[in-house]
Short mmCIF file of N, CA, C and O and ligand atoms in Angstrom, two decimals:
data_model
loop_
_atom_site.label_atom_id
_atom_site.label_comp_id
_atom_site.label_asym_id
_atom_site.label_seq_id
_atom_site.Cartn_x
_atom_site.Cartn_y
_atom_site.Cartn_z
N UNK J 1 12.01 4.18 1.25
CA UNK J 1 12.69 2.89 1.12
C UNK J 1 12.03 2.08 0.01
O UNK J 1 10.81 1.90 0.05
N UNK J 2 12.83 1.53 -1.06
CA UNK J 2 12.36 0.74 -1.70
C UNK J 2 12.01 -0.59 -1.54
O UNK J 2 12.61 -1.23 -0.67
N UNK J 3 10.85 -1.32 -2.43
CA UNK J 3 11.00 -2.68 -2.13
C UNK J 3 10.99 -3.35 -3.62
O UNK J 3 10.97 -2.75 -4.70
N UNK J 4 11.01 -4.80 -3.37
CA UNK J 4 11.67 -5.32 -4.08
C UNK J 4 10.96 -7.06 -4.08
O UNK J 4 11.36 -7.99 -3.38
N UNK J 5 10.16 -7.09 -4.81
CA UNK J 5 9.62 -9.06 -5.46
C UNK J 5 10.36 -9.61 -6.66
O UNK J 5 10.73 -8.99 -7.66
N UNK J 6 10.52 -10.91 -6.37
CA UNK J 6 11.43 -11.41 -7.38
C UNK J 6 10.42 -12.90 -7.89
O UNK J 6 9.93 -13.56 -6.98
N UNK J 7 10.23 -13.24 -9.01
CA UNK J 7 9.80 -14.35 -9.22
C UNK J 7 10.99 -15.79 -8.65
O UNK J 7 10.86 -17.00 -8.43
N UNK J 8 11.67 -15.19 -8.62
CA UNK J 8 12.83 -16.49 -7.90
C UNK J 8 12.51 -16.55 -6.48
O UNK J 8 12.70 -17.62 -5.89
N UNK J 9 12.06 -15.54 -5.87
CA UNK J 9 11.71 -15.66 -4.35
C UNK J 9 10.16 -16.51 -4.52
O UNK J 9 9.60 -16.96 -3.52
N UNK J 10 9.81 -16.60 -5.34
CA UNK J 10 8.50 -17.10 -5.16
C UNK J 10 8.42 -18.07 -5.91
O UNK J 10 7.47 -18.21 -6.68
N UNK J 11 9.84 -19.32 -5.80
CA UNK J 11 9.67 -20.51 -6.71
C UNK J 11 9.58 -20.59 -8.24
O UNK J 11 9.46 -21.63 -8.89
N UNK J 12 9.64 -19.69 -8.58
CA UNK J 12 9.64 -19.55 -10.32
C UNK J 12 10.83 -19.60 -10.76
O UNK J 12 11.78 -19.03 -10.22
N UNK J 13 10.89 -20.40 -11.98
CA UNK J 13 12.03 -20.80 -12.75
C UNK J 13 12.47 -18.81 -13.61
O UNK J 13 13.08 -18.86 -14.68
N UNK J 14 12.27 -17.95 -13.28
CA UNK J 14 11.60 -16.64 -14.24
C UNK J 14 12.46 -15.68 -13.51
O UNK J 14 12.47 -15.78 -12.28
N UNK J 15 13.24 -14.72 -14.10
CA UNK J 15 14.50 -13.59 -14.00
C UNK J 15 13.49 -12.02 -13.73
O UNK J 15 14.04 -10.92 -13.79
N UNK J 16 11.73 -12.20 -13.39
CA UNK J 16 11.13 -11.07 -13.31
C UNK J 16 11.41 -10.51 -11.82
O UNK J 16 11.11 -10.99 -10.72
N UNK J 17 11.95 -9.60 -12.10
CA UNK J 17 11.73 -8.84 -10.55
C UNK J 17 10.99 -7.29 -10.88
O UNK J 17 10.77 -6.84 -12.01
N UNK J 18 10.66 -6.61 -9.55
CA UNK J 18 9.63 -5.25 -9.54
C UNK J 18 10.22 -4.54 -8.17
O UNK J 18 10.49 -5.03 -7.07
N UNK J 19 10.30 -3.43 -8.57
CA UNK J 19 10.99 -2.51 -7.73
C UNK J 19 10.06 -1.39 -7.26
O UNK J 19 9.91 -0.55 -8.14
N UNK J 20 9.36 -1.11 -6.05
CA UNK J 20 9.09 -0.02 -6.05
C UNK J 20 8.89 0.67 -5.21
O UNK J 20 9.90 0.44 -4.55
N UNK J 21 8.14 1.70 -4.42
CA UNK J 21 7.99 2.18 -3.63
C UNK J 21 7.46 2.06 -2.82
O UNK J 21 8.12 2.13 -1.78
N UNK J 22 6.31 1.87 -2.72
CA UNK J 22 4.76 0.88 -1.85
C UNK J 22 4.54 -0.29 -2.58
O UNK J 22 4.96 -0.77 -3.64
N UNK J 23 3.62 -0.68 -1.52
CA UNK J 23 3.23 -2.23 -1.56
C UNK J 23 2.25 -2.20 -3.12
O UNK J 23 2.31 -2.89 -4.14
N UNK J 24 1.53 -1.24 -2.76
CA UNK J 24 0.32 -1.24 -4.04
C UNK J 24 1.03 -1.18 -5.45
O UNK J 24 0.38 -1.68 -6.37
N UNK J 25 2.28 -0.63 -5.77
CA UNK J 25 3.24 -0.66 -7.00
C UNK J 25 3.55 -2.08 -7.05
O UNK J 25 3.04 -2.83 -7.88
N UNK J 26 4.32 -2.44 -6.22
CA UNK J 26 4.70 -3.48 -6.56
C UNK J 26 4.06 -4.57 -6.69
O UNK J 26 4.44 -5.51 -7.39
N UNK J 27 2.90 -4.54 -5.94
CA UNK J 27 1.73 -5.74 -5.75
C UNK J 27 0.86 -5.69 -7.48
O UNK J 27 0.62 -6.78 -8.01
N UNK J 28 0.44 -4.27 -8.28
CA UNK J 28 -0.15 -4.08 -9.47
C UNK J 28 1.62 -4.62 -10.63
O UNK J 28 1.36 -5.03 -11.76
N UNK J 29 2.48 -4.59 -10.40
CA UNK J 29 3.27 -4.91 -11.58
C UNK J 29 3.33 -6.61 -11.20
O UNK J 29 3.05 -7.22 -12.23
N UNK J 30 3.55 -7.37 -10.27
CA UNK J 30 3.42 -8.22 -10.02
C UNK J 30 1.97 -9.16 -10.42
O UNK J 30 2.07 -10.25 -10.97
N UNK J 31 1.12 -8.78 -10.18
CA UNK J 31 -0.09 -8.80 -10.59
C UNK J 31 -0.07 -9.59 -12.47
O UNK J 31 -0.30 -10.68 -13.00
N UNK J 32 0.46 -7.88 -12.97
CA UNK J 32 0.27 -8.11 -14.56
C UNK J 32 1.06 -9.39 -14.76
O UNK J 32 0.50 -10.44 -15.04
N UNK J 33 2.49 -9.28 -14.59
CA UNK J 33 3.25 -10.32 -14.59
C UNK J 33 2.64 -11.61 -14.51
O UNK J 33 2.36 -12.41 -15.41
N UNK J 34 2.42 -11.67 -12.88
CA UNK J 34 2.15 -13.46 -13.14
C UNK J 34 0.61 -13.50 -14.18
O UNK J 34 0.66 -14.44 -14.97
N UNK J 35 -0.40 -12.85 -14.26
CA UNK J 35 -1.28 -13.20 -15.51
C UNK J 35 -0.90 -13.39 -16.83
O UNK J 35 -1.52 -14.13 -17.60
N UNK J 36 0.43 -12.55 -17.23
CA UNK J 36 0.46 -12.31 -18.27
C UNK J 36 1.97 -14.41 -18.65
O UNK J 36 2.38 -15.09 -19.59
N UNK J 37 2.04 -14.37 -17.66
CA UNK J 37 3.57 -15.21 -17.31
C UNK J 37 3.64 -16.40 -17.03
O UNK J 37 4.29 -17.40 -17.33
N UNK J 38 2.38 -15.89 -16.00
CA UNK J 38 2.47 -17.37 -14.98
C UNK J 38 0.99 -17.81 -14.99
O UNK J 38 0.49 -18.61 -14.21
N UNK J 39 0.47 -17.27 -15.82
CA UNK J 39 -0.97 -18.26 -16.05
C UNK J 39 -2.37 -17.93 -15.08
O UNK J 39 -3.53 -18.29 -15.29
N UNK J 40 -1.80 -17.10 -13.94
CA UNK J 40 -3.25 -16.56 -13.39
C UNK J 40 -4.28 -16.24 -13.80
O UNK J 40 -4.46 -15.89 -14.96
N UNK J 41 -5.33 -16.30 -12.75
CA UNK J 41 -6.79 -15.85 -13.22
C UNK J 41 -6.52 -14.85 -12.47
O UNK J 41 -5.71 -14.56 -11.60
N UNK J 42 -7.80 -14.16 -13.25
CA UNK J 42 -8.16 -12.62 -12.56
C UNK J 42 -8.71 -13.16 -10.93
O UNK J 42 -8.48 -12.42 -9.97
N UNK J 43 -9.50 -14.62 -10.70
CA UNK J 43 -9.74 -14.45 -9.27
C UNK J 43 -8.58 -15.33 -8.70
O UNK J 43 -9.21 -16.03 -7.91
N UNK J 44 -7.43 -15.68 -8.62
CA UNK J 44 -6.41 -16.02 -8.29
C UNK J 44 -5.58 -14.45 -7.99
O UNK J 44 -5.13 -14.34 -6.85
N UNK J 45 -5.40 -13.51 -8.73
CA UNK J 45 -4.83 -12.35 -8.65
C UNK J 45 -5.54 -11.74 -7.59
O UNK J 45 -4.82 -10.84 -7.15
N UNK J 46 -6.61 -11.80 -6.96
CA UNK J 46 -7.42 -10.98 -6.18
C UNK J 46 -7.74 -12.02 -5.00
O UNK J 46 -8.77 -11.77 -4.37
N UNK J 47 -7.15 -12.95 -4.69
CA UNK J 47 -7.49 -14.06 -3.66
C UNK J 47 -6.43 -13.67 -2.21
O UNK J 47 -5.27 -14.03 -2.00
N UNK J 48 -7.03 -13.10 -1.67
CA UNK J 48 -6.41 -12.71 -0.21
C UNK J 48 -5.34 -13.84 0.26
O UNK J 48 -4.43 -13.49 1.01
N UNK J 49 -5.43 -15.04 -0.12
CA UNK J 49 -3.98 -15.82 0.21
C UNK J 49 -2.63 -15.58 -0.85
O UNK J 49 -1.46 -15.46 -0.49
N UNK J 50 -3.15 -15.53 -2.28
CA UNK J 50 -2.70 -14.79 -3.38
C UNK J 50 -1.38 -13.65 -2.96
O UNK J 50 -0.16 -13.65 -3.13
N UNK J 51 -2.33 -12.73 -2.36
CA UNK J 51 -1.80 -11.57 -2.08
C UNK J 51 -0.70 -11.30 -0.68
O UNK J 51 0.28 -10.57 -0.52
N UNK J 52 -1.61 -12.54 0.43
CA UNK J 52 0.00 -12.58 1.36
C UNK J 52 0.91 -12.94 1.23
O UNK J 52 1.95 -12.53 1.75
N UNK J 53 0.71 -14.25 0.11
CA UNK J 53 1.67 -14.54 0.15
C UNK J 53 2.69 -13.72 -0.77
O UNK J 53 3.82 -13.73 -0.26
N UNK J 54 2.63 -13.06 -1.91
CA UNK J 54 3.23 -12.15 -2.05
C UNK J 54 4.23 -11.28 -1.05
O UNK J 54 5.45 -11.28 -0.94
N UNK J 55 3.28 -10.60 -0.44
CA UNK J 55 3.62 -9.36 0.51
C UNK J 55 4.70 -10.10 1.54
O UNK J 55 5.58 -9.49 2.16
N UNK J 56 4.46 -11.54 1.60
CA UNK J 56 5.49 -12.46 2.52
C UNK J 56 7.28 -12.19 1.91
O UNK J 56 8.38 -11.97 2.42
N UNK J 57 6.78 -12.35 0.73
CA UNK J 57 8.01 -12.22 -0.18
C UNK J 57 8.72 -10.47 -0.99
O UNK J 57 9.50 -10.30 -1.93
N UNK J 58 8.25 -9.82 -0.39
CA UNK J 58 8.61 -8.58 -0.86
C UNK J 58 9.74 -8.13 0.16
O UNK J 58 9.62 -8.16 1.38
N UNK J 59 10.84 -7.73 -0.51
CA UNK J 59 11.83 -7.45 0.63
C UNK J 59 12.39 -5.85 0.47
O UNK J 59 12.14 -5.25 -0.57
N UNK J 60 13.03 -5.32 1.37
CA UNK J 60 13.20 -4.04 1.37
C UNK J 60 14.56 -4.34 -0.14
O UNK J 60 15.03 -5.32 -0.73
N UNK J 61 14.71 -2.98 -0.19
CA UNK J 61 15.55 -2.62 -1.42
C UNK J 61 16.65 -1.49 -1.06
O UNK J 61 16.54 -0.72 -0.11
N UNK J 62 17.46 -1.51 -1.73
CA UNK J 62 18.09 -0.14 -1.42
C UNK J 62 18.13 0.94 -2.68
O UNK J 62 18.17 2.17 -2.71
N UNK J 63 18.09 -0.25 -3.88
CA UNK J 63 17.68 -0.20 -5.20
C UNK J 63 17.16 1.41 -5.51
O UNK J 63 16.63 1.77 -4.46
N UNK J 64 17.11 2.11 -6.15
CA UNK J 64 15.86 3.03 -6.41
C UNK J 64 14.97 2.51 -6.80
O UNK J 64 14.91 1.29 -6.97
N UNK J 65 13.81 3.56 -7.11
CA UNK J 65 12.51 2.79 -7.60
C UNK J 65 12.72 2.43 -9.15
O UNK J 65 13.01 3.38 -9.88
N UNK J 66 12.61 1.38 -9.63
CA UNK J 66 12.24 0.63 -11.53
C UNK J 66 12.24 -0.73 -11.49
O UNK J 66 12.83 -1.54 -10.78
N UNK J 67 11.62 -0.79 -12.22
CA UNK J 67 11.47 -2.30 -12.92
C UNK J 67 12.82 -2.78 -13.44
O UNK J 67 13.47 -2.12 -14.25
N UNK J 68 13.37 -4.37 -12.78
CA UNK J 68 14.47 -4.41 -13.68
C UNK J 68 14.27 -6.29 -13.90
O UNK J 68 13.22 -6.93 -13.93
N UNK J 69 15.25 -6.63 -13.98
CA UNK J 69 14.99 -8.26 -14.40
C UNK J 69 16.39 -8.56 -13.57
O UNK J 69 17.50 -8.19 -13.95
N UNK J 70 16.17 -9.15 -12.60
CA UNK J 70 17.47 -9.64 -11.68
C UNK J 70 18.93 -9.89 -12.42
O UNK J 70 19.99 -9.28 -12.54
N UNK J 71 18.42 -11.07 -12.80
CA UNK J 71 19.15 -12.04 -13.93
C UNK J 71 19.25 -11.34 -15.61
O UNK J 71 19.71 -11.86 -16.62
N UNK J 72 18.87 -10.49 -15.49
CA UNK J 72 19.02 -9.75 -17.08
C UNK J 72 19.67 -10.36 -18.14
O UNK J 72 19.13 -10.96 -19.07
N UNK J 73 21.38 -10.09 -17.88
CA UNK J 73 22.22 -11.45 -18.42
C UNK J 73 21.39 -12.52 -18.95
O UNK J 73 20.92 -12.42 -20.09
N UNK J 74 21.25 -13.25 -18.41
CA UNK J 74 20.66 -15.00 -19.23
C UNK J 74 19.17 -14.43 -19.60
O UNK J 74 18.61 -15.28 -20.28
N UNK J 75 18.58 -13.61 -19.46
CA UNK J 75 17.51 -13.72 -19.61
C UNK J 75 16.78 -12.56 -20.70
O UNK J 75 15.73 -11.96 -20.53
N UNK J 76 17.61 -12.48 -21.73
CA UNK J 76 17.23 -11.62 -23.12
C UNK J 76 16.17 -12.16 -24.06
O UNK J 76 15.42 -11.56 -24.83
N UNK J 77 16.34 -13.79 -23.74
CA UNK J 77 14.76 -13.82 -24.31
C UNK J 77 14.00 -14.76 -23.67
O UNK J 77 13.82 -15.97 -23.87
N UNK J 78 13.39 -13.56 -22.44
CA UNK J 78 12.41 -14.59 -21.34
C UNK J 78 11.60 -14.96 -21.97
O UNK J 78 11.07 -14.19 -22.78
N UNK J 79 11.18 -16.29 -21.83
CA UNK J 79 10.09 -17.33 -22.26
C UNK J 79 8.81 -16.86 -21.54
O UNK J 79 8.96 -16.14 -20.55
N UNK J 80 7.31 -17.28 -22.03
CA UNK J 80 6.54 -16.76 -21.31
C UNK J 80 5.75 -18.11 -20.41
O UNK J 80 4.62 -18.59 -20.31
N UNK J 81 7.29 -18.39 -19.80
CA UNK J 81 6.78 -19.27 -18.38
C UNK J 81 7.16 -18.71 -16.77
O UNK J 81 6.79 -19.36 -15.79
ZN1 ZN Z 1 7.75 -14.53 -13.46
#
């Protein structure tokens, strides 16, 4: 079963979503993302509230497993907010 984080599930103005198989996939692409996106620190990325709350927001998928961008459409040239 796939799963599935969306930066829109987690209050972000941002069209990133992550698709994958386990928690640990999706939790490491998520990861890069918000550092690279959303301004994290490396000890914000590794902060056990950080990370539930994530895992709060990961929902099953039916999706196969890939990376895609929800919103794709409007979002050809995501900003890096
Ligand atoms: Zn984002």
């Amino acid at each position: 079963m796939a799963m599935t984080i969306t930066c829109a599930a987690m209050g972000y103005d941002c069209g990133y979503g992550v698709t994958g198989r386990d928690m640990d996939q999706i939790l490491s692409g998520i990861k890069h993302h918000s550092l690279e996106f959303h301004g994290y620190s490396e000890e914000e990325l590794n902060s056990p509230d950080v990370i539930e709350r994530w895992k709060g927001e990961i929902r099953q998928s039916a999706r196969p497993d890939a990376i895609r961008t929800p919103r794709d459409e409007s979002d050809r040239d995501v900003k890096p907010h």
